[in-house]
Amino acid sequence: GVAAQPITICHHIWRSICGKEYHKGVVVMATITQSINLEVARPNIFQALVAKQFDSNSRFLKVTFVNNGKTIKVNPAATVTINADRNDGQSKSFAGVVNSDGTATVPLTAWMLGISGTLYCDVSIIDAKSSKLTSTKFTVMVEASCSDEDISQDEDYDILTQFIQEVSELADPSLFSNS
């Protein structure tokens, strides 16, 4: 059926490119995690955060919360969310995780990076008693993609991503080394 075609195509392409049977390997997608301090009591003024339009599952912020410069440790039982306002007027919140060191890691999601321009964000800590503490606002500059539209909108995108995943899983890791 249709679902099996990308795997079959992948196997044939791998053999034709490499001239051999493929070896199961692991190719890891690069992720970017930027550490930032977020104030809860005064404006967040720091060097601009920059991300690329249409990136997905690859950009994260490791947040240390501070109150007038003094570190606030996030309780491991708390929930964290990043709240985002895009320049098209839409707003959404996305879950993050509390780290063992009392910081939080939140994603810069595909939705957040779907439109170029200024993205306004803040990050909330919500405890078990529904108490909520939110950082003051900060911005992320979403740099426009060089392509005119997001490839993920293409009707064949799911086949393409499955194909890429199959090649990644089957790839010989030595083909990707710098040595």
PDB file of C-alpha atoms in Angstrom:
ATOM      1  CA  GLY A   1       0.000   0.000   0.000  1.00  0.00           C
ATOM      2  CA  VAL A   2       0.840   3.667  -0.007  1.00  0.00           C
ATOM      3  CA  ALA A   3       2.285   3.612   3.518  1.00  0.00           C
ATOM      4  CA  ALA A   4       4.959   1.101   2.484  1.00  0.00           C
ATOM      5  CA  GLN A   5       6.160   3.075  -0.562  1.00  0.00           C
ATOM      6  CA  PRO A   6       8.492   5.503   1.258  1.00  0.00           C
ATOM      7  CA  ILE A   7      10.287   2.604   2.975  1.00  0.00           C
ATOM      8  CA  THR A   8      10.659   0.699  -0.305  1.00  0.00           C
ATOM      9  CA  ILE A   9      11.864   3.834  -2.082  1.00  0.00           C
ATOM     10  CA  CYS A  10      14.282   4.494   0.772  1.00  0.00           C
ATOM     11  CA  HIS A  11      15.800   1.010   0.545  1.00  0.00           C
ATOM     12  CA  HIS A  12      16.303   1.327  -3.234  1.00  0.00           C
ATOM     13  CA  ILE A  13      17.789   4.820  -2.993  1.00  0.00           C
ATOM     14  CA  TRP A  14      20.109   3.800  -0.171  1.00  0.00           C
ATOM     15  CA  ARG A  15      21.417   0.844  -2.215  1.00  0.00           C
ATOM     16  CA  SER A  16      21.872   2.999  -5.332  1.00  0.00           C
ATOM     17  CA  ILE A  17      23.653   5.796  -3.455  1.00  0.00           C
ATOM     18  CA  CYS A  18      25.893   3.610  -1.282  1.00  0.00           C
ATOM     19  CA  GLY A  19      26.144   0.519  -3.432  1.00  0.00           C
ATOM     20  CA  LYS A  20      25.614  -1.724  -0.415  1.00  0.00           C
ATOM     21  CA  GLU A  21      23.048  -2.875   2.056  1.00  0.00           C
ATOM     22  CA  TYR A  22      22.306  -0.278   4.693  1.00  0.00           C
ATOM     23  CA  HIS A  23      23.360  -0.430   8.305  1.00  0.00           C
ATOM     24  CA  LYS A  24      21.089   0.588  11.113  1.00  0.00           C
ATOM     25  CA  GLY A  25      22.539   3.750  12.656  1.00  0.00           C
ATOM     26  CA  VAL A  26      21.476   6.830  14.536  1.00  0.00           C
ATOM     27  CA  VAL A  27      21.563  10.318  13.112  1.00  0.00           C
ATOM     28  CA  VAL A  28      20.620  12.871  15.741  1.00  0.00           C
ATOM     29  CA  MET A  29      18.861  16.114  14.882  1.00  0.00           C
ATOM     30  CA  ALA A  30      20.657  19.165  16.220  1.00  0.00           C
ATOM     31  CA  THR A  31      18.839  21.126  18.881  1.00  0.00           C
ATOM     32  CA  ILE A  32      19.584  24.619  20.120  1.00  0.00           C
ATOM     33  CA  THR A  33      19.017  25.393  23.799  1.00  0.00           C
ATOM     34  CA  GLN A  34      19.647  28.977  24.815  1.00  0.00           C
ATOM     35  CA  SER A  35      19.977  29.756  28.528  1.00  0.00           C
ATOM     36  CA  ILE A  36      18.299  32.956  29.708  1.00  0.00           C
ATOM     37  CA  ASN A  37      17.441  34.657  32.997  1.00  0.00           C
ATOM     38  CA  LEU A  38      13.836  35.872  33.128  1.00  0.00           C
ATOM     39  CA  GLU A  39      12.780  38.537  35.584  1.00  0.00           C
ATOM     40  CA  VAL A  40       9.425  38.360  37.322  1.00  0.00           C
ATOM     41  CA  ALA A  41       9.551  41.841  38.863  1.00  0.00           C
ATOM     42  CA  ARG A  42      11.163  44.159  36.306  1.00  0.00           C
ATOM     43  CA  PRO A  43      11.507  44.425  32.513  1.00  0.00           C
ATOM     44  CA  ASN A  44      13.507  41.740  30.722  1.00  0.00           C
ATOM     45  CA  ILE A  45      16.111  43.632  28.764  1.00  0.00           C
ATOM     46  CA  PHE A  46      18.810  41.492  27.204  1.00  0.00           C
ATOM     47  CA  GLN A  47      20.367  40.778  23.838  1.00  0.00           C
ATOM     48  CA  ALA A  48      17.734  39.826  21.283  1.00  0.00           C
ATOM     49  CA  LEU A  49      16.819  36.168  21.006  1.00  0.00           C
ATOM     50  CA  VAL A  50      16.767  35.106  17.368  1.00  0.00           C
ATOM     51  CA  ALA A  51      15.137  32.035  15.801  1.00  0.00           C
ATOM     52  CA  LYS A  52      14.507  30.962  12.222  1.00  0.00           C
ATOM     53  CA  GLN A  53      11.034  30.901  10.700  1.00  0.00           C
ATOM     54  CA  PHE A  54       9.585  27.382  10.204  1.00  0.00           C
ATOM     55  CA  ASP A  55      12.081  25.621  12.507  1.00  0.00           C
ATOM     56  CA  SER A  56      10.387  22.922  14.569  1.00  0.00           C
ATOM     57  CA  ASN A  57      11.305  20.616  17.460  1.00  0.00           C
ATOM     58  CA  SER A  58      14.811  22.094  17.484  1.00  0.00           C
ATOM     59  CA  ARG A  59      14.839  25.320  19.526  1.00  0.00           C
ATOM     60  CA  PHE A  60      14.459  25.586  23.301  1.00  0.00           C
ATOM     61  CA  LEU A  61      14.987  28.097  26.075  1.00  0.00           C
ATOM     62  CA  LYS A  62      16.454  27.044  29.418  1.00  0.00           C
ATOM     63  CA  VAL A  63      14.962  29.563  31.813  1.00  0.00           C
ATOM     64  CA  THR A  64      16.287  30.643  35.184  1.00  0.00           C
ATOM     65  CA  PHE A  65      13.638  32.731  36.923  1.00  0.00           C
ATOM     66  CA  VAL A  66      14.873  35.737  38.897  1.00  0.00           C
ATOM     67  CA  ASN A  67      13.265  38.291  41.208  1.00  0.00           C
ATOM     68  CA  ASN A  68      15.284  41.520  41.062  1.00  0.00           C
ATOM     69  CA  GLY A  69      18.351  39.470  40.196  1.00  0.00           C
ATOM     70  CA  LYS A  70      17.838  36.790  42.885  1.00  0.00           C
ATOM     71  CA  THR A  71      17.318  33.252  41.556  1.00  0.00           C
ATOM     72  CA  ILE A  72      13.934  31.584  42.047  1.00  0.00           C
ATOM     73  CA  LYS A  73      14.080  27.764  41.992  1.00  0.00           C
ATOM     74  CA  VAL A  74      11.059  26.139  40.349  1.00  0.00           C
ATOM     75  CA  ASN A  75       9.451  23.381  42.419  1.00  0.00           C
ATOM     76  CA  PRO A  76       9.708  20.023  40.594  1.00  0.00           C
ATOM     77  CA  ALA A  77       5.942  19.516  41.118  1.00  0.00           C
ATOM     78  CA  ALA A  78       5.114  22.762  39.299  1.00  0.00           C
ATOM     79  CA  THR A  79       4.062  23.170  35.687  1.00  0.00           C
ATOM     80  CA  VAL A  80       5.648  25.675  33.320  1.00  0.00           C
ATOM     81  CA  THR A  81       4.239  27.166  30.135  1.00  0.00           C
ATOM     82  CA  ILE A  82       5.578  29.558  27.539  1.00  0.00           C
ATOM     83  CA  ASN A  83       2.933  32.014  26.381  1.00  0.00           C
ATOM     84  CA  ALA A  84       3.363  33.592  22.963  1.00  0.00           C
ATOM     85  CA  ASP A  85       1.735  36.440  21.019  1.00  0.00           C
ATOM     86  CA  ARG A  86       2.497  36.416  17.293  1.00  0.00           C
ATOM     87  CA  ASN A  87       2.348  39.519  15.143  1.00  0.00           C
ATOM     88  CA  ASP A  88      -0.805  38.194  13.433  1.00  0.00           C
ATOM     89  CA  GLY A  89      -2.709  38.731  16.706  1.00  0.00           C
ATOM     90  CA  GLN A  90      -2.911  35.044  17.666  1.00  0.00           C
ATOM     91  CA  SER A  91      -1.801  33.792  21.089  1.00  0.00           C
ATOM     92  CA  LYS A  92      -1.095  30.301  22.427  1.00  0.00           C
ATOM     93  CA  SER A  93       0.588  28.620  25.385  1.00  0.00           C
ATOM     94  CA  PHE A  94       2.850  25.573  25.278  1.00  0.00           C
ATOM     95  CA  ALA A  95       4.036  23.261  28.053  1.00  0.00           C
ATOM     96  CA  GLY A  96       7.625  23.139  29.184  1.00  0.00           C
ATOM     97  CA  VAL A  97       9.445  20.972  31.709  1.00  0.00           C
ATOM     98  CA  VAL A  98      10.929  21.668  35.124  1.00  0.00           C
ATOM     99  CA  ASN A  99      14.583  20.625  35.301  1.00  0.00           C
ATOM    100  CA  SER A 100      16.203  19.005  38.333  1.00  0.00           C
ATOM    101  CA  ASP A 101      18.314  22.151  38.909  1.00  0.00           C
ATOM    102  CA  GLY A 102      15.235  24.335  39.477  1.00  0.00           C
ATOM    103  CA  THR A 103      15.259  25.860  35.987  1.00  0.00           C
ATOM    104  CA  ALA A 104      12.692  25.231  33.255  1.00  0.00           C
ATOM    105  CA  THR A 105      13.033  24.332  29.596  1.00  0.00           C
ATOM    106  CA  VAL A 106      10.403  25.607  27.170  1.00  0.00           C
ATOM    107  CA  PRO A 107      10.100  25.069  23.419  1.00  0.00           C
ATOM    108  CA  LEU A 108      10.041  27.606  20.625  1.00  0.00           C
ATOM    109  CA  THR A 109       7.389  25.693  18.680  1.00  0.00           C
ATOM    110  CA  ALA A 110       6.645  25.510  14.955  1.00  0.00           C
ATOM    111  CA  TRP A 111       3.492  27.560  15.613  1.00  0.00           C
ATOM    112  CA  MET A 112       5.534  30.251  17.379  1.00  0.00           C
ATOM    113  CA  LEU A 113       8.058  30.363  14.531  1.00  0.00           C
ATOM    114  CA  GLY A 114       5.467  30.136  11.761  1.00  0.00           C
ATOM    115  CA  ILE A 115       5.421  33.893  11.086  1.00  0.00           C
ATOM    116  CA  SER A 116       8.494  36.096  10.762  1.00  0.00           C
ATOM    117  CA  GLY A 117       8.835  39.218  12.874  1.00  0.00           C
ATOM    118  CA  THR A 118       8.649  39.918  16.590  1.00  0.00           C
ATOM    119  CA  LEU A 119       7.270  37.207  18.869  1.00  0.00           C
ATOM    120  CA  TYR A 120       6.275  38.408  22.350  1.00  0.00           C
ATOM    121  CA  CYS A 121       6.595  35.811  25.104  1.00  0.00           C
ATOM    122  CA  ASP A 122       6.473  35.266  28.836  1.00  0.00           C
ATOM    123  CA  VAL A 123       6.849  32.112  30.897  1.00  0.00           C
ATOM    124  CA  SER A 124       4.517  31.031  33.717  1.00  0.00           C
ATOM    125  CA  ILE A 125       5.087  28.763  36.711  1.00  0.00           C
ATOM    126  CA  ILE A 126       1.896  27.137  38.004  1.00  0.00           C
ATOM    127  CA  ASP A 127       2.018  25.173  41.240  1.00  0.00           C
ATOM    128  CA  ALA A 128      -0.247  22.402  42.563  1.00  0.00           C
ATOM    129  CA  LYS A 129      -2.462  24.959  44.330  1.00  0.00           C
ATOM    130  CA  SER A 130      -2.979  26.814  41.018  1.00  0.00           C
ATOM    131  CA  SER A 131      -0.827  29.740  42.159  1.00  0.00           C
ATOM    132  CA  LYS A 132       0.729  31.339  39.108  1.00  0.00           C
ATOM    133  CA  LEU A 133       3.874  33.452  38.699  1.00  0.00           C
ATOM    134  CA  THR A 134       4.716  34.823  35.254  1.00  0.00           C
ATOM    135  CA  SER A 135       7.890  36.458  33.991  1.00  0.00           C
ATOM    136  CA  THR A 136       7.763  39.872  32.447  1.00  0.00           C
ATOM    137  CA  LYS A 137       7.584  39.964  28.658  1.00  0.00           C
ATOM    138  CA  PHE A 138      10.548  39.277  26.383  1.00  0.00           C
ATOM    139  CA  THR A 139      10.890  39.116  22.607  1.00  0.00           C
ATOM    140  CA  VAL A 140      12.162  36.651  20.059  1.00  0.00           C
ATOM    141  CA  MET A 141      13.047  37.947  16.608  1.00  0.00           C
ATOM    142  CA  VAL A 142      11.828  35.349  14.107  1.00  0.00           C
ATOM    143  CA  GLU A 143      14.028  35.717  11.066  1.00  0.00           C
ATOM    144  CA  ALA A 144      12.232  35.105   7.764  1.00  0.00           C
ATOM    145  CA  SER A 145      12.931  31.856   5.973  1.00  0.00           C
ATOM    146  CA  CYS A 146      14.641  32.049   2.596  1.00  0.00           C
ATOM    147  CA  SER A 147      11.868  29.946   1.062  1.00  0.00           C
ATOM    148  CA  ASP A 148       8.557  31.575   0.173  1.00  0.00           C
ATOM    149  CA  GLU A 149       6.401  29.102   2.071  1.00  0.00           C
ATOM    150  CA  ASP A 150       6.622  26.428   4.685  1.00  0.00           C
ATOM    151  CA  ILE A 151       7.409  23.045   3.135  1.00  0.00           C
ATOM    152  CA  SER A 152       5.292  21.414   5.827  1.00  0.00           C
ATOM    153  CA  GLN A 153       2.210  22.780   4.046  1.00  0.00           C
ATOM    154  CA  ASP A 154       3.001  20.628   0.999  1.00  0.00           C
ATOM    155  CA  GLU A 155       0.632  17.683   0.579  1.00  0.00           C
ATOM    156  CA  ASP A 156       3.590  15.281   0.329  1.00  0.00           C
ATOM    157  CA  TYR A 157       5.338  16.572   3.466  1.00  0.00           C
ATOM    158  CA  ASP A 158       4.411  13.525   5.569  1.00  0.00           C
ATOM    159  CA  ILE A 159       5.938  11.193   2.970  1.00  0.00           C
ATOM    160  CA  LEU A 160       9.063  13.359   2.816  1.00  0.00           C
ATOM    161  CA  THR A 161       9.521  13.357   6.587  1.00  0.00           C
ATOM    162  CA  GLN A 162       8.952   9.609   6.763  1.00  0.00           C
ATOM    163  CA  PHE A 163      11.535   9.152   4.005  1.00  0.00           C
ATOM    164  CA  ILE A 164      14.064  11.337   5.850  1.00  0.00           C
ATOM    165  CA  GLN A 165      13.413   9.432   9.083  1.00  0.00           C
ATOM    166  CA  GLU A 166      13.936   6.090   7.324  1.00  0.00           C
ATOM    167  CA  VAL A 167      17.205   7.243   5.766  1.00  0.00           C
ATOM    168  CA  SER A 168      18.357   8.557   9.147  1.00  0.00           C
ATOM    169  CA  GLU A 169      17.555   5.283  10.879  1.00  0.00           C
ATOM    170  CA  LEU A 170      19.261   3.232   8.196  1.00  0.00           C
ATOM    171  CA  ALA A 171      22.267   5.447   7.629  1.00  0.00           C
ATOM    172  CA  ASP A 172      25.771   4.310   8.389  1.00  0.00           C
ATOM    173  CA  PRO A 173      26.912   6.820  11.065  1.00  0.00           C
ATOM    174  CA  SER A 174      30.433   6.876   9.593  1.00  0.00           C
ATOM    175  CA  LEU A 175      29.032   8.623   6.517  1.00  0.00           C
ATOM    176  CA  PHE A 176      28.169  11.627   8.691  1.00  0.00           C
ATOM    177  CA  SER A 177      31.380  11.942  10.677  1.00  0.00           C
ATOM    178  CA  ASN A 178      33.889  14.712  10.073  1.00  0.00           C
ATOM    179  CA  SER A 179      36.913  12.439  10.294  1.00  0.00           C
TER     180      SER A 179
END
